Amino acid sequence: MDIFEKLADQLRGQDKTIVFPEGEDPRVLGAAIRLKKDQLVEPVVLGNQEAVEKVAGENGFDLTGLQILDPATYPAEDKQAMHNALLERRNGKNTPEQVDQMLEDISYFATMLVYMGKVDGMVSGAVHATGDTVRPALQIIKTKPGSHRISGAFIMQKGEERYVFADCAINIELDAPTMAEVASQSAETAKLFGIDPKVAMLSFSTKGSAKGDMVTKVAEATKLAKEANPDLAIDGELQFDAAFVPSVGELKAPGSDVAGHANVFIFPSLEAGNIGYKIAQRFGGFEAIGPVLQGLNAPVADLSRGTDEEAVYKVALITAAQAL
């Protein structure tokens, strides 16, 4: 069964609510309408009512039953409660006037709906830059207990094959503790998609075949990840071929329970991860789904601005599944 069929089965009847701040974008609006029709997610679309109706008319969309929320007409009592909650959350870092300005930003408004439990998660980024989505999430929702960073994973799927690549979206430089934390987060993401995680900590070296600070970092990250997850299959440092190809894994890392069989790949830098997933996507014909933001207290997804309706639909399913 396709991973999204599995997610759909899990989500039916759960009534998970996802807010879409970019409701005036046809890709987002089309996906929200499909999700409502398929009864998998209860979408809340943000935007000016007339503007949303105009987009719907231009694209032949049926808005029947779709919840459209215009921040400009949000009830005064509810807006005051949101203001108070944000002011308290910022804990003296912003004045009341600054909080008012923040809530004029659709991303902050939507994030507050998540924080206050009005919705279960948020999907944004079709129009806004990553920082516009991630900054409010970090300031308001914040990281899970025990987490110090968030990270971005991609689910790579082709036919029956599926893998997790991280960090491909958030942390430009990863030190050993951060890389170890990304490994733990990514293993949890793998489980969400029915993948039994076998985590490879990637490098240009396998088990000391090369030397250098970058190799030492990955070896240390592997040690930390194993200590934090004693029951998880994690190994490193491994070159990609040793992690992925059974014959190479057996040759370069004999006795490893991961080498040659890895399905979760942790890259040593954002540069490597971003290049790696795009090579797999463009050369290998894999569908790259994500990025899935990992480590937040509540699920928030950051779309690519080059996204399409299908990707918005799928990312919304992932976001709702994270809320289960």
PDB file of C-alpha atoms in Angstrom:
ATOM      1  CA  MET A   1       0.000   0.000   0.000  1.00  0.00           C
ATOM      2  CA  ASP A   2       1.230   3.519  -0.839  1.00  0.00           C
ATOM      3  CA  ILE A   3       2.314   5.507   2.216  1.00  0.00           C
ATOM      4  CA  PHE A   4      -0.391   8.072   1.619  1.00  0.00           C
ATOM      5  CA  GLU A   5      -3.066   5.401   1.480  1.00  0.00           C
ATOM      6  CA  LYS A   6      -1.820   4.267   4.889  1.00  0.00           C
ATOM      7  CA  LEU A   7      -1.903   7.818   6.218  1.00  0.00           C
ATOM      8  CA  ALA A   8      -5.419   8.256   4.835  1.00  0.00           C
ATOM      9  CA  ASP A   9      -6.560   5.119   6.650  1.00  0.00           C
ATOM     10  CA  GLN A  10      -5.084   6.441   9.896  1.00  0.00           C
ATOM     11  CA  LEU A  11      -6.663   9.879   9.502  1.00  0.00           C
ATOM     12  CA  ARG A  12     -10.230   8.940   8.606  1.00  0.00           C
ATOM     13  CA  GLY A  13     -12.548   9.781  11.478  1.00  0.00           C
ATOM     14  CA  GLN A  14      -9.841  11.559  13.471  1.00  0.00           C
ATOM     15  CA  ASP A  15     -11.071  15.078  12.578  1.00  0.00           C
ATOM     16  CA  LYS A  16      -7.614  16.624  12.608  1.00  0.00           C
ATOM     17  CA  THR A  17      -7.757  20.310  11.735  1.00  0.00           C
ATOM     18  CA  ILE A  18      -5.033  21.968   9.633  1.00  0.00           C
ATOM     19  CA  VAL A  19      -4.768  25.701   8.990  1.00  0.00           C
ATOM     20  CA  PHE A  20      -3.601  27.016   5.611  1.00  0.00           C
ATOM     21  CA  PRO A  21      -2.472  30.664   5.905  1.00  0.00           C
ATOM     22  CA  GLU A  22      -2.116  31.013   2.121  1.00  0.00           C
ATOM     23  CA  GLY A  23      -5.741  30.370   1.246  1.00  0.00           C
ATOM     24  CA  GLU A  24      -5.731  32.822  -1.668  1.00  0.00           C
ATOM     25  CA  ASP A  25      -3.188  30.699  -3.554  1.00  0.00           C
ATOM     26  CA  PRO A  26      -4.915  28.324  -6.018  1.00  0.00           C
ATOM     27  CA  ARG A  27      -2.547  25.436  -5.225  1.00  0.00           C
ATOM     28  CA  VAL A  28      -3.328  25.670  -1.537  1.00  0.00           C
ATOM     29  CA  LEU A  29      -7.036  26.261  -2.007  1.00  0.00           C
ATOM     30  CA  GLY A  30      -7.326  23.330  -4.417  1.00  0.00           C
ATOM     31  CA  ALA A  31      -5.588  21.002  -1.965  1.00  0.00           C
ATOM     32  CA  ALA A  32      -7.770  22.179   0.925  1.00  0.00           C
ATOM     33  CA  ILE A  33     -10.927  21.518  -1.077  1.00  0.00           C
ATOM     34  CA  ARG A  34      -9.722  18.013  -1.956  1.00  0.00           C
ATOM     35  CA  LEU A  35      -8.892  17.264   1.684  1.00  0.00           C
ATOM     36  CA  LYS A  36     -12.368  18.391   2.722  1.00  0.00           C
ATOM     37  CA  LYS A  37     -14.017  16.346  -0.005  1.00  0.00           C
ATOM     38  CA  ASP A  38     -12.008  13.229   0.901  1.00  0.00           C
ATOM     39  CA  GLN A  39     -12.891  13.720   4.593  1.00  0.00           C
ATOM     40  CA  LEU A  40      -9.300  13.136   5.686  1.00  0.00           C
ATOM     41  CA  VAL A  41      -8.524  16.523   7.233  1.00  0.00           C
ATOM     42  CA  GLU A  42     -10.679  19.433   8.330  1.00  0.00           C
ATOM     43  CA  PRO A  43      -9.036  22.405   6.572  1.00  0.00           C
ATOM     44  CA  VAL A  44      -9.199  25.988   7.807  1.00  0.00           C
ATOM     45  CA  VAL A  45      -8.297  28.392   5.017  1.00  0.00           C
ATOM     46  CA  LEU A  46      -7.124  31.898   5.906  1.00  0.00           C
ATOM     47  CA  GLY A  47      -7.753  34.816   3.579  1.00  0.00           C
ATOM     48  CA  ASN A  48     -10.084  37.535   2.490  1.00  0.00           C
ATOM     49  CA  GLN A  49     -13.474  35.961   1.719  1.00  0.00           C
ATOM     50  CA  GLU A  50     -13.938  37.810  -1.572  1.00  0.00           C
ATOM     51  CA  ALA A  51     -10.369  37.060  -2.691  1.00  0.00           C
ATOM     52  CA  VAL A  52     -10.776  33.360  -1.910  1.00  0.00           C
ATOM     53  CA  GLU A  53     -14.090  33.243  -3.774  1.00  0.00           C
ATOM     54  CA  LYS A  54     -12.458  34.975  -6.745  1.00  0.00           C
ATOM     55  CA  VAL A  55      -9.670  32.359  -6.876  1.00  0.00           C
ATOM     56  CA  ALA A  56     -12.262  29.604  -6.569  1.00  0.00           C
ATOM     57  CA  GLY A  57     -14.292  31.047  -9.447  1.00  0.00           C
ATOM     58  CA  GLU A  58     -11.238  31.387 -11.673  1.00  0.00           C
ATOM     59  CA  ASN A  59     -10.276  27.758 -11.066  1.00  0.00           C
ATOM     60  CA  GLY A  60     -13.683  26.110 -10.962  1.00  0.00           C
ATOM     61  CA  PHE A  61     -13.406  25.215  -7.275  1.00  0.00           C
ATOM     62  CA  ASP A  62     -16.455  24.367  -5.157  1.00  0.00           C
ATOM     63  CA  LEU A  63     -16.112  25.996  -1.723  1.00  0.00           C
ATOM     64  CA  THR A  64     -19.123  24.216  -0.230  1.00  0.00           C
ATOM     65  CA  GLY A  65     -18.466  23.312   3.404  1.00  0.00           C
ATOM     66  CA  LEU A  66     -14.955  24.779   3.432  1.00  0.00           C
ATOM     67  CA  GLN A  67     -14.126  26.887   6.491  1.00  0.00           C
ATOM     68  CA  ILE A  68     -12.699  30.257   5.431  1.00  0.00           C
ATOM     69  CA  LEU A  69     -11.379  32.501   8.188  1.00  0.00           C
ATOM     70  CA  ASP A  70     -10.518  36.131   7.513  1.00  0.00           C
ATOM     71  CA  PRO A  71      -8.124  37.504  10.169  1.00  0.00           C
ATOM     72  CA  ALA A  72      -9.410  41.021   9.428  1.00  0.00           C
ATOM     73  CA  THR A  73     -12.903  40.047  10.622  1.00  0.00           C
ATOM     74  CA  TYR A  74     -11.820  37.695  13.433  1.00  0.00           C
ATOM     75  CA  PRO A  75     -14.060  38.391  16.466  1.00  0.00           C
ATOM     76  CA  ALA A  76     -12.624  41.093  18.721  1.00  0.00           C
ATOM     77  CA  GLU A  77     -12.907  38.939  21.846  1.00  0.00           C
ATOM     78  CA  ASP A  78     -11.008  36.090  20.217  1.00  0.00           C
ATOM     79  CA  LYS A  79      -8.373  38.446  18.821  1.00  0.00           C
ATOM     80  CA  GLN A  80      -7.838  39.932  22.284  1.00  0.00           C
ATOM     81  CA  ALA A  81      -7.390  36.448  23.726  1.00  0.00           C
ATOM     82  CA  MET A  82      -4.843  35.725  20.992  1.00  0.00           C
ATOM     83  CA  HIS A  83      -3.052  39.002  21.738  1.00  0.00           C
ATOM     84  CA  ASN A  84      -2.865  38.185  25.451  1.00  0.00           C
ATOM     85  CA  ALA A  85      -1.616  34.666  24.818  1.00  0.00           C
ATOM     86  CA  LEU A  86       1.121  35.867  22.462  1.00  0.00           C
ATOM     87  CA  LEU A  87       2.178  38.661  24.802  1.00  0.00           C
ATOM     88  CA  GLU A  88       2.498  36.142  27.636  1.00  0.00           C
ATOM     89  CA  ARG A  89       4.344  33.655  25.403  1.00  0.00           C
ATOM     90  CA  ARG A  90       6.886  36.277  24.365  1.00  0.00           C
ATOM     91  CA  ASN A  91       7.540  36.897  28.079  1.00  0.00           C
ATOM     92  CA  GLY A  92       8.607  40.539  27.866  1.00  0.00           C
ATOM     93  CA  LYS A  93      10.447  40.245  24.536  1.00  0.00           C
ATOM     94  CA  ASN A  94       7.750  42.283  22.756  1.00  0.00           C
ATOM     95  CA  THR A  95       5.554  45.222  23.729  1.00  0.00           C
ATOM     96  CA  PRO A  96       1.758  45.080  23.371  1.00  0.00           C
ATOM     97  CA  GLU A  97       2.091  47.307  20.301  1.00  0.00           C
ATOM     98  CA  GLN A  98       4.628  44.942  18.748  1.00  0.00           C
ATOM     99  CA  VAL A  99       2.360  41.981  19.442  1.00  0.00           C
ATOM    100  CA  ASP A 100      -0.451  43.763  17.606  1.00  0.00           C
ATOM    101  CA  GLN A 101       1.861  44.207  14.618  1.00  0.00           C
ATOM    102  CA  MET A 102       2.920  40.556  14.755  1.00  0.00           C
ATOM    103  CA  LEU A 103      -0.677  39.408  14.617  1.00  0.00           C
ATOM    104  CA  GLU A 104      -1.169  41.427  11.431  1.00  0.00           C
ATOM    105  CA  ASP A 105       1.242  38.908   9.861  1.00  0.00           C
ATOM    106  CA  ILE A 106      -0.764  35.937   8.562  1.00  0.00           C
ATOM    107  CA  SER A 107       1.988  33.496   9.581  1.00  0.00           C
ATOM    108  CA  TYR A 108       1.937  34.634  13.208  1.00  0.00           C
ATOM    109  CA  PHE A 109      -1.857  34.614  13.237  1.00  0.00           C
ATOM    110  CA  ALA A 110      -1.950  31.034  11.925  1.00  0.00           C
ATOM    111  CA  THR A 111       0.777  29.887  14.300  1.00  0.00           C
ATOM    112  CA  MET A 112      -1.210  31.256  17.226  1.00  0.00           C
ATOM    113  CA  LEU A 113      -4.212  29.188  16.126  1.00  0.00           C
ATOM    114  CA  VAL A 114      -1.975  26.135  16.490  1.00  0.00           C
ATOM    115  CA  TYR A 115      -0.500  27.259  19.805  1.00  0.00           C
ATOM    116  CA  MET A 116      -3.924  27.977  21.304  1.00  0.00           C
ATOM    117  CA  GLY A 117      -5.274  24.579  20.228  1.00  0.00           C
ATOM    118  CA  LYS A 118      -7.794  25.997  17.752  1.00  0.00           C
ATOM    119  CA  VAL A 119      -6.236  23.767  15.071  1.00  0.00           C
ATOM    120  CA  ASP A 120      -3.926  20.745  15.181  1.00  0.00           C
ATOM    121  CA  GLY A 121      -1.264  21.905  12.721  1.00  0.00           C
ATOM    122  CA  MET A 122      -0.269  24.339   9.999  1.00  0.00           C
ATOM    123  CA  VAL A 123       0.842  24.046   6.368  1.00  0.00           C
ATOM    124  CA  SER A 124       2.504  27.096   4.825  1.00  0.00           C
ATOM    125  CA  GLY A 125       5.343  28.112   2.515  1.00  0.00           C
ATOM    126  CA  ALA A 126       3.738  28.093  -0.939  1.00  0.00           C
ATOM    127  CA  VAL A 127       4.018  31.886  -0.963  1.00  0.00           C
ATOM    128  CA  HIS A 128       6.143  32.653   2.093  1.00  0.00           C
ATOM    129  CA  ALA A 129       9.856  32.038   2.570  1.00  0.00           C
ATOM    130  CA  THR A 130      11.018  29.357   5.014  1.00  0.00           C
ATOM    131  CA  GLY A 131      11.912  31.975   7.627  1.00  0.00           C
ATOM    132  CA  ASP A 132       8.374  33.370   7.567  1.00  0.00           C
ATOM    133  CA  THR A 133       7.037  29.935   8.510  1.00  0.00           C
ATOM    134  CA  VAL A 134       9.776  28.710  10.840  1.00  0.00           C
ATOM    135  CA  ARG A 135      10.406  31.908  12.834  1.00  0.00           C
ATOM    136  CA  PRO A 136       6.894  32.151  14.361  1.00  0.00           C
ATOM    137  CA  ALA A 137       6.902  28.411  15.026  1.00  0.00           C
ATOM    138  CA  LEU A 138      10.176  28.631  16.950  1.00  0.00           C
ATOM    139  CA  GLN A 139       9.100  31.743  18.868  1.00  0.00           C
ATOM    140  CA  ILE A 140       5.637  30.501  19.784  1.00  0.00           C
ATOM    141  CA  ILE A 141       5.268  26.716  19.474  1.00  0.00           C
ATOM    142  CA  LYS A 142       8.937  26.073  20.304  1.00  0.00           C
ATOM    143  CA  THR A 143      10.765  22.769  20.401  1.00  0.00           C
ATOM    144  CA  LYS A 144       9.688  19.596  22.158  1.00  0.00           C
ATOM    145  CA  PRO A 145      11.093  18.900  25.622  1.00  0.00           C
ATOM    146  CA  GLY A 146      14.586  17.490  25.172  1.00  0.00           C
ATOM    147  CA  SER A 147      14.963  18.979  21.705  1.00  0.00           C
ATOM    148  CA  HIS A 148      17.285  21.915  21.110  1.00  0.00           C
ATOM    149  CA  ARG A 149      16.870  22.305  17.359  1.00  0.00           C
ATOM    150  CA  ILE A 150      14.325  21.582  14.676  1.00  0.00           C
ATOM    151  CA  SER A 151      15.288  19.901  11.430  1.00  0.00           C
ATOM    152  CA  GLY A 152      13.828  19.206   8.013  1.00  0.00           C
ATOM    153  CA  ALA A 153      13.461  15.729   6.542  1.00  0.00           C
ATOM    154  CA  PHE A 154      12.374  14.589   3.107  1.00  0.00           C
ATOM    155  CA  ILE A 155      10.557  11.349   2.453  1.00  0.00           C
ATOM    156  CA  MET A 156      12.012   9.910  -0.744  1.00  0.00           C
ATOM    157  CA  GLN A 157       9.614   7.536  -2.493  1.00  0.00           C
ATOM    158  CA  LYS A 158       9.749   5.547  -5.723  1.00  0.00           C
ATOM    159  CA  GLY A 159       7.517   2.515  -6.153  1.00  0.00           C
ATOM    160  CA  GLU A 160       7.916   0.350  -3.067  1.00  0.00           C
ATOM    161  CA  GLU A 161      11.108   2.113  -2.017  1.00  0.00           C
ATOM    162  CA  ARG A 162      10.976   4.796   0.649  1.00  0.00           C
ATOM    163  CA  TYR A 163      13.701   6.497   2.620  1.00  0.00           C
ATOM    164  CA  VAL A 164      14.202   9.448   4.964  1.00  0.00           C
ATOM    165  CA  PHE A 165      16.865  12.098   4.214  1.00  0.00           C
ATOM    166  CA  ALA A 166      17.781  14.763   6.813  1.00  0.00           C
ATOM    167  CA  ASP A 167      18.676  17.518   7.538  1.00  0.00           C
ATOM    168  CA  CYS A 168      17.877  18.914   4.103  1.00  0.00           C
ATOM    169  CA  ALA A 169      16.164  22.159   5.030  1.00  0.00           C
ATOM    170  CA  ILE A 170      17.002  23.901   8.309  1.00  0.00           C
ATOM    171  CA  ASN A 171      20.439  23.660   9.959  1.00  0.00           C
ATOM    172  CA  ILE A 172      23.243  24.970   7.769  1.00  0.00           C
ATOM    173  CA  GLU A 173      25.976  23.541   9.993  1.00  0.00           C
ATOM    174  CA  LEU A 174      25.479  20.511  12.232  1.00  0.00           C
ATOM    175  CA  ASP A 175      27.750  19.869  15.188  1.00  0.00           C
ATOM    176  CA  ALA A 176      27.853  16.378  16.697  1.00  0.00           C
ATOM    177  CA  PRO A 177      25.014  16.873  19.236  1.00  0.00           C
ATOM    178  CA  THR A 178      22.773  18.432  16.570  1.00  0.00           C
ATOM    179  CA  MET A 179      23.483  15.645  14.078  1.00  0.00           C
ATOM    180  CA  ALA A 180      22.669  13.085  16.789  1.00  0.00           C
ATOM    181  CA  GLU A 181      19.408  14.883  17.558  1.00  0.00           C
ATOM    182  CA  VAL A 182      18.469  14.957  13.871  1.00  0.00           C
ATOM    183  CA  ALA A 183      19.051  11.183  13.798  1.00  0.00           C
ATOM    184  CA  SER A 184      16.628  10.647  16.678  1.00  0.00           C
ATOM    185  CA  GLN A 185      14.006  12.935  15.130  1.00  0.00           C
ATOM    186  CA  SER A 186      14.326  11.288  11.719  1.00  0.00           C
ATOM    187  CA  ALA A 187      13.904   7.801  13.154  1.00  0.00           C
ATOM    188  CA  GLU A 188      10.569   8.914  14.618  1.00  0.00           C
ATOM    189  CA  THR A 189       9.548  10.358  11.261  1.00  0.00           C
ATOM    190  CA  ALA A 190      10.431   7.049   9.596  1.00  0.00           C
ATOM    191  CA  LYS A 191       8.149   5.181  11.993  1.00  0.00           C
ATOM    192  CA  LEU A 192       5.312   7.537  11.078  1.00  0.00           C
ATOM    193  CA  PHE A 193       5.579   6.212   7.520  1.00  0.00           C
ATOM    194  CA  GLY A 194       5.818   2.559   8.464  1.00  0.00           C
ATOM    195  CA  ILE A 195       9.598   2.437   7.974  1.00  0.00           C
ATOM    196  CA  ASP A 196      11.570   0.326  10.467  1.00  0.00           C
ATOM    197  CA  PRO A 197      14.452   2.794  10.905  1.00  0.00           C
ATOM    198  CA  LYS A 198      18.021   1.782  10.165  1.00  0.00           C
ATOM    199  CA  VAL A 199      19.931   5.021  10.541  1.00  0.00           C
ATOM    200  CA  ALA A 200      23.154   5.763   8.655  1.00  0.00           C
ATOM    201  CA  MET A 201      25.321   8.672   9.811  1.00  0.00           C
ATOM    202  CA  LEU A 202      26.888   9.745   6.532  1.00  0.00           C
ATOM    203  CA  SER A 203      30.420  10.907   5.809  1.00  0.00           C
ATOM    204  CA  PHE A 204      33.127  10.648   3.148  1.00  0.00           C
ATOM    205  CA  SER A 205      34.711   8.040   5.434  1.00  0.00           C
ATOM    206  CA  THR A 206      33.635   4.574   6.560  1.00  0.00           C
ATOM    207  CA  LYS A 207      34.800   3.421   9.977  1.00  0.00           C
ATOM    208  CA  GLY A 208      37.972   5.481   9.986  1.00  0.00           C
ATOM    209  CA  SER A 209      38.960   5.006   6.336  1.00  0.00           C
ATOM    210  CA  ALA A 210      39.687   8.761   6.212  1.00  0.00           C
ATOM    211  CA  LYS A 211      40.707  11.249   8.865  1.00  0.00           C
ATOM    212  CA  GLY A 212      39.720  14.809   9.658  1.00  0.00           C
ATOM    213  CA  ASP A 213      37.520  16.956  11.861  1.00  0.00           C
ATOM    214  CA  MET A 214      34.446  16.271   9.728  1.00  0.00           C
ATOM    215  CA  VAL A 215      34.933  12.528  10.161  1.00  0.00           C
ATOM    216  CA  THR A 216      35.466  12.878  13.903  1.00  0.00           C
ATOM    217  CA  LYS A 217      32.243  14.910  14.146  1.00  0.00           C
ATOM    218  CA  VAL A 218      30.167  12.172  12.503  1.00  0.00           C
ATOM    219  CA  ALA A 219      31.764   9.457  14.636  1.00  0.00           C
ATOM    220  CA  GLU A 220      30.968  11.470  17.771  1.00  0.00           C
ATOM    221  CA  ALA A 221      27.421  12.119  16.551  1.00  0.00           C
ATOM    222  CA  THR A 222      26.966   8.370  16.049  1.00  0.00           C
ATOM    223  CA  LYS A 223      28.137   7.690  19.603  1.00  0.00           C
ATOM    224  CA  LEU A 224      25.722  10.287  21.016  1.00  0.00           C
ATOM    225  CA  ALA A 225      22.808   9.015  18.921  1.00  0.00           C
ATOM    226  CA  LYS A 226      23.397   5.439  20.078  1.00  0.00           C
ATOM    227  CA  GLU A 227      23.548   6.519  23.717  1.00  0.00           C
ATOM    228  CA  ALA A 228      20.254   8.390  23.339  1.00  0.00           C
ATOM    229  CA  ASN A 229      18.589   5.532  21.415  1.00  0.00           C
ATOM    230  CA  PRO A 230      20.058   2.230  22.650  1.00  0.00           C
ATOM    231  CA  ASP A 231      17.338   0.155  20.974  1.00  0.00           C
ATOM    232  CA  LEU A 232      17.670   1.857  17.584  1.00  0.00           C
ATOM    233  CA  ALA A 233      19.789   0.559  14.694  1.00  0.00           C
ATOM    234  CA  ILE A 234      22.284   3.413  14.122  1.00  0.00           C
ATOM    235  CA  ASP A 235      25.756   3.218  12.632  1.00  0.00           C
ATOM    236  CA  GLY A 236      28.461   5.513  11.330  1.00  0.00           C
ATOM    237  CA  GLU A 237      30.458   7.011  10.088  1.00  0.00           C
ATOM    238  CA  LEU A 238      29.437   5.475   6.750  1.00  0.00           C
ATOM    239  CA  GLN A 239      29.895   6.476   3.145  1.00  0.00           C
ATOM    240  CA  PHE A 240      26.668   6.393   1.178  1.00  0.00           C
ATOM    241  CA  ASP A 241      27.606   3.285  -0.811  1.00  0.00           C
ATOM    242  CA  ALA A 242      28.535   1.441   2.384  1.00  0.00           C
ATOM    243  CA  ALA A 243      25.207   2.480   3.920  1.00  0.00           C
ATOM    244  CA  PHE A 244      23.098   1.540   0.915  1.00  0.00           C
ATOM    245  CA  VAL A 245      24.696  -1.299  -1.078  1.00  0.00           C
ATOM    246  CA  PRO A 246      24.765  -4.661   0.779  1.00  0.00           C
ATOM    247  CA  SER A 247      27.961  -5.928  -0.855  1.00  0.00           C
ATOM    248  CA  VAL A 248      29.801  -2.668  -0.161  1.00  0.00           C
ATOM    249  CA  GLY A 249      28.467  -2.512   3.382  1.00  0.00           C
ATOM    250  CA  GLU A 250      29.671  -6.029   4.089  1.00  0.00           C
ATOM    251  CA  LEU A 251      33.106  -5.190   2.702  1.00  0.00           C
ATOM    252  CA  LYS A 252      33.593  -1.810   4.369  1.00  0.00           C
ATOM    253  CA  ALA A 253      31.673  -2.287   7.639  1.00  0.00           C
ATOM    254  CA  PRO A 254      31.418  -6.026   8.363  1.00  0.00           C
ATOM    255  CA  GLY A 255      29.107  -6.888  11.229  1.00  0.00           C
ATOM    256  CA  SER A 256      27.132  -3.652  11.026  1.00  0.00           C
ATOM    257  CA  ASP A 257      23.367  -3.936  11.471  1.00  0.00           C
ATOM    258  CA  VAL A 258      22.901  -0.843   9.291  1.00  0.00           C
ATOM    259  CA  ALA A 259      25.564  -0.912   6.555  1.00  0.00           C
ATOM    260  CA  GLY A 260      24.041  -2.006   3.272  1.00  0.00           C
ATOM    261  CA  HIS A 261      20.505  -1.827   4.653  1.00  0.00           C
ATOM    262  CA  ALA A 262      20.041   1.810   5.743  1.00  0.00           C
ATOM    263  CA  ASN A 263      16.754   3.564   5.094  1.00  0.00           C
ATOM    264  CA  VAL A 264      17.295   6.748   7.136  1.00  0.00           C
ATOM    265  CA  PHE A 265      20.228   8.860   5.958  1.00  0.00           C
ATOM    266  CA  ILE A 266      21.606  11.649   8.167  1.00  0.00           C
ATOM    267  CA  PHE A 267      23.807  14.092   6.269  1.00  0.00           C
ATOM    268  CA  PRO A 268      26.668  15.962   7.979  1.00  0.00           C
ATOM    269  CA  SER A 269      25.583  19.385   6.665  1.00  0.00           C
ATOM    270  CA  LEU A 270      22.629  21.112   5.054  1.00  0.00           C
ATOM    271  CA  GLU A 271      24.699  21.528   1.910  1.00  0.00           C
ATOM    272  CA  ALA A 272      25.206  17.758   1.594  1.00  0.00           C
ATOM    273  CA  GLY A 273      21.604  16.933   2.466  1.00  0.00           C
ATOM    274  CA  ASN A 274      20.066  19.442   0.083  1.00  0.00           C
ATOM    275  CA  ILE A 275      22.285  18.356  -2.800  1.00  0.00           C
ATOM    276  CA  GLY A 276      21.746  14.690  -1.973  1.00  0.00           C
ATOM    277  CA  TYR A 277      17.964  14.731  -1.988  1.00  0.00           C
ATOM    278  CA  LYS A 278      17.846  16.733  -5.215  1.00  0.00           C
ATOM    279  CA  ILE A 279      20.200  14.294  -6.954  1.00  0.00           C
ATOM    280  CA  ALA A 280      17.968  11.403  -5.864  1.00  0.00           C
ATOM    281  CA  GLN A 281      14.930  13.347  -7.061  1.00  0.00           C
ATOM    282  CA  ARG A 282      16.263  14.445 -10.444  1.00  0.00           C
ATOM    283  CA  PHE A 283      18.661  11.644 -11.376  1.00  0.00           C
ATOM    284  CA  GLY A 284      17.015   8.801  -9.494  1.00  0.00           C
ATOM    285  CA  GLY A 285      13.383   9.616 -10.230  1.00  0.00           C
ATOM    286  CA  PHE A 286      12.376   9.684  -6.558  1.00  0.00           C
ATOM    287  CA  GLU A 287       9.451  11.757  -5.359  1.00  0.00           C
ATOM    288  CA  ALA A 288      10.708  14.128  -2.651  1.00  0.00           C
ATOM    289  CA  ILE A 289       7.986  14.788  -0.090  1.00  0.00           C
ATOM    290  CA  GLY A 290       8.606  17.552   2.394  1.00  0.00           C
ATOM    291  CA  PRO A 291      10.346  19.079   4.076  1.00  0.00           C
ATOM    292  CA  VAL A 292       8.785  17.564   7.180  1.00  0.00           C
ATOM    293  CA  LEU A 293       9.699  19.810  10.103  1.00  0.00           C
ATOM    294  CA  GLN A 294      10.901  17.744  13.058  1.00  0.00           C
ATOM    295  CA  GLY A 295      11.265  18.615  16.728  1.00  0.00           C
ATOM    296  CA  LEU A 296       8.440  21.138  17.223  1.00  0.00           C
ATOM    297  CA  ASN A 297       5.849  20.927  20.004  1.00  0.00           C
ATOM    298  CA  ALA A 298       3.087  20.899  17.375  1.00  0.00           C
ATOM    299  CA  PRO A 299       3.216  20.046  13.668  1.00  0.00           C
ATOM    300  CA  VAL A 300       4.078  22.823  11.223  1.00  0.00           C
ATOM    301  CA  ALA A 301       5.012  22.170   7.597  1.00  0.00           C
ATOM    302  CA  ASP A 302       7.079  24.398   5.339  1.00  0.00           C
ATOM    303  CA  LEU A 303       6.240  23.963   1.666  1.00  0.00           C
ATOM    304  CA  SER A 304       8.526  24.803  -1.218  1.00  0.00           C
ATOM    305  CA  ARG A 305       7.462  27.904  -3.115  1.00  0.00           C
ATOM    306  CA  GLY A 306       7.664  25.761  -6.241  1.00  0.00           C
ATOM    307  CA  THR A 307       5.076  23.394  -4.803  1.00  0.00           C
ATOM    308  CA  ASP A 308       1.973  22.142  -6.599  1.00  0.00           C
ATOM    309  CA  GLU A 309      -1.489  21.173  -5.415  1.00  0.00           C
ATOM    310  CA  GLU A 310      -0.608  17.494  -5.083  1.00  0.00           C
ATOM    311  CA  ALA A 311       2.377  18.250  -2.862  1.00  0.00           C
ATOM    312  CA  VAL A 312       0.282  20.553  -0.653  1.00  0.00           C
ATOM    313  CA  TYR A 313      -2.299  17.778  -0.298  1.00  0.00           C
ATOM    314  CA  LYS A 314       0.328  15.196   0.679  1.00  0.00           C
ATOM    315  CA  VAL A 315       2.183  17.478   3.092  1.00  0.00           C
ATOM    316  CA  ALA A 316      -1.139  18.235   4.795  1.00  0.00           C
ATOM    317  CA  LEU A 317      -1.693  14.511   5.323  1.00  0.00           C
ATOM    318  CA  ILE A 318       1.772  14.198   6.859  1.00  0.00           C
ATOM    319  CA  THR A 319       1.145  17.194   9.113  1.00  0.00           C
ATOM    320  CA  ALA A 320      -2.180  15.778  10.288  1.00  0.00           C
ATOM    321  CA  ALA A 321      -0.570  12.385  10.915  1.00  0.00           C
ATOM    322  CA  GLN A 322       2.093  14.065  13.073  1.00  0.00           C
ATOM    323  CA  ALA A 323      -0.757  15.352  15.242  1.00  0.00           C
ATOM    324  CA  LEU A 324      -2.196  11.884  15.909  1.00  0.00           C
TER     325      LEU A 324
END
